GROMACS .gro file of C-alpha atoms in nm:
model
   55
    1UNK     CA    1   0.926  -1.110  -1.278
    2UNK     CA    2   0.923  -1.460  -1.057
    3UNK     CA    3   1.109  -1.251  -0.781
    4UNK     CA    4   0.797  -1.009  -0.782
    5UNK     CA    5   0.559  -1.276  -0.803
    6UNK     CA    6   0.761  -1.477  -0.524
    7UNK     CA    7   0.773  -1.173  -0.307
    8UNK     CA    8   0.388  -1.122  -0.376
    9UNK     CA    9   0.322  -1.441  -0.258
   10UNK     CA   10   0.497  -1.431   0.065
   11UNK     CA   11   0.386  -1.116   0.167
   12UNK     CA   12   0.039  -1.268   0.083
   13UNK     CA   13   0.126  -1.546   0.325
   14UNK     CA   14   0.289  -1.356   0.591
   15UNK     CA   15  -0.027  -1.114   0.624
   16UNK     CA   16  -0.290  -1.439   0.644
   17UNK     CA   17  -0.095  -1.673   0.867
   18UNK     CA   18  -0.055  -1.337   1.115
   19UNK     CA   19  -0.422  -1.171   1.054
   20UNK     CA   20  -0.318  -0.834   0.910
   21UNK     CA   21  -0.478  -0.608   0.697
   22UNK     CA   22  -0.140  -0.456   0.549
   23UNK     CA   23   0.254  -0.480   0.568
   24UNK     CA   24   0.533  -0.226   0.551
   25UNK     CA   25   0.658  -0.217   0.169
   26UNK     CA   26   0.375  -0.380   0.003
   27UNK     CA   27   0.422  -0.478  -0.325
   28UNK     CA   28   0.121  -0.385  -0.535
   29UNK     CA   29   0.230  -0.428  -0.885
   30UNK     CA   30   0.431  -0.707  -1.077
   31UNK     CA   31   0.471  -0.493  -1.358
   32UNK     CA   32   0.602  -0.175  -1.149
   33UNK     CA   33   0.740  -0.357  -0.810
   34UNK     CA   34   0.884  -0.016  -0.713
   35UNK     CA   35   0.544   0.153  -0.685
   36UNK     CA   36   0.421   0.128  -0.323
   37UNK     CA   37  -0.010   0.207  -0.199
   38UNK     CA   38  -0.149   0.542  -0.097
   39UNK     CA   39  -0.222   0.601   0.229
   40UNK     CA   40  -0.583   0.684   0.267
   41UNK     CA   41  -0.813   0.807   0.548
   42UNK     CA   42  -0.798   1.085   0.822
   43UNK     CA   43  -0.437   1.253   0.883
   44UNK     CA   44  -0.505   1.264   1.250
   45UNK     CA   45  -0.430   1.598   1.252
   46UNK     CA   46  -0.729   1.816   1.382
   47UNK     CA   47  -0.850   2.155   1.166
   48UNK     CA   48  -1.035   2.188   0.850
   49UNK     CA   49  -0.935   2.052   0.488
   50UNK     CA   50  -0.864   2.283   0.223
   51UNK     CA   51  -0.964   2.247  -0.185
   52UNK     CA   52  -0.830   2.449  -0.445
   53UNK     CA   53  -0.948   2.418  -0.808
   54UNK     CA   54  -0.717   2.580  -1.089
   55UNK     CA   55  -0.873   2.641  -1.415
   0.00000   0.00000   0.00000
């Protein structure tokens, strides 16, 4: 757990001193370290979206 929490912090560090929003393999759990964010937003990819609802 002090390797997560170490790694937390420096990532922490790394994104203030440089001003960014996010880094590549982003630790956002002490407790499951191996679990990494969803990415969110817009694909890019032009078209429609599609929802389908099983009941």
């Amino acid at each position: 757990m002090l390797l997560v929490v170490t790694e937390v912090a420096r990532q922490q560090l790394w994104m203030y001193q440089n001003n960014k929003q996010s880094i590549e393999d982003r630790i956002v759990s002490l407790t499951q370290p191996h679990i990494r964010p969803i990415v969110r937003g817009k694909a890019g990819k032009p078209g429609s979206s599609l929802l389908v609802m099983v009941r």
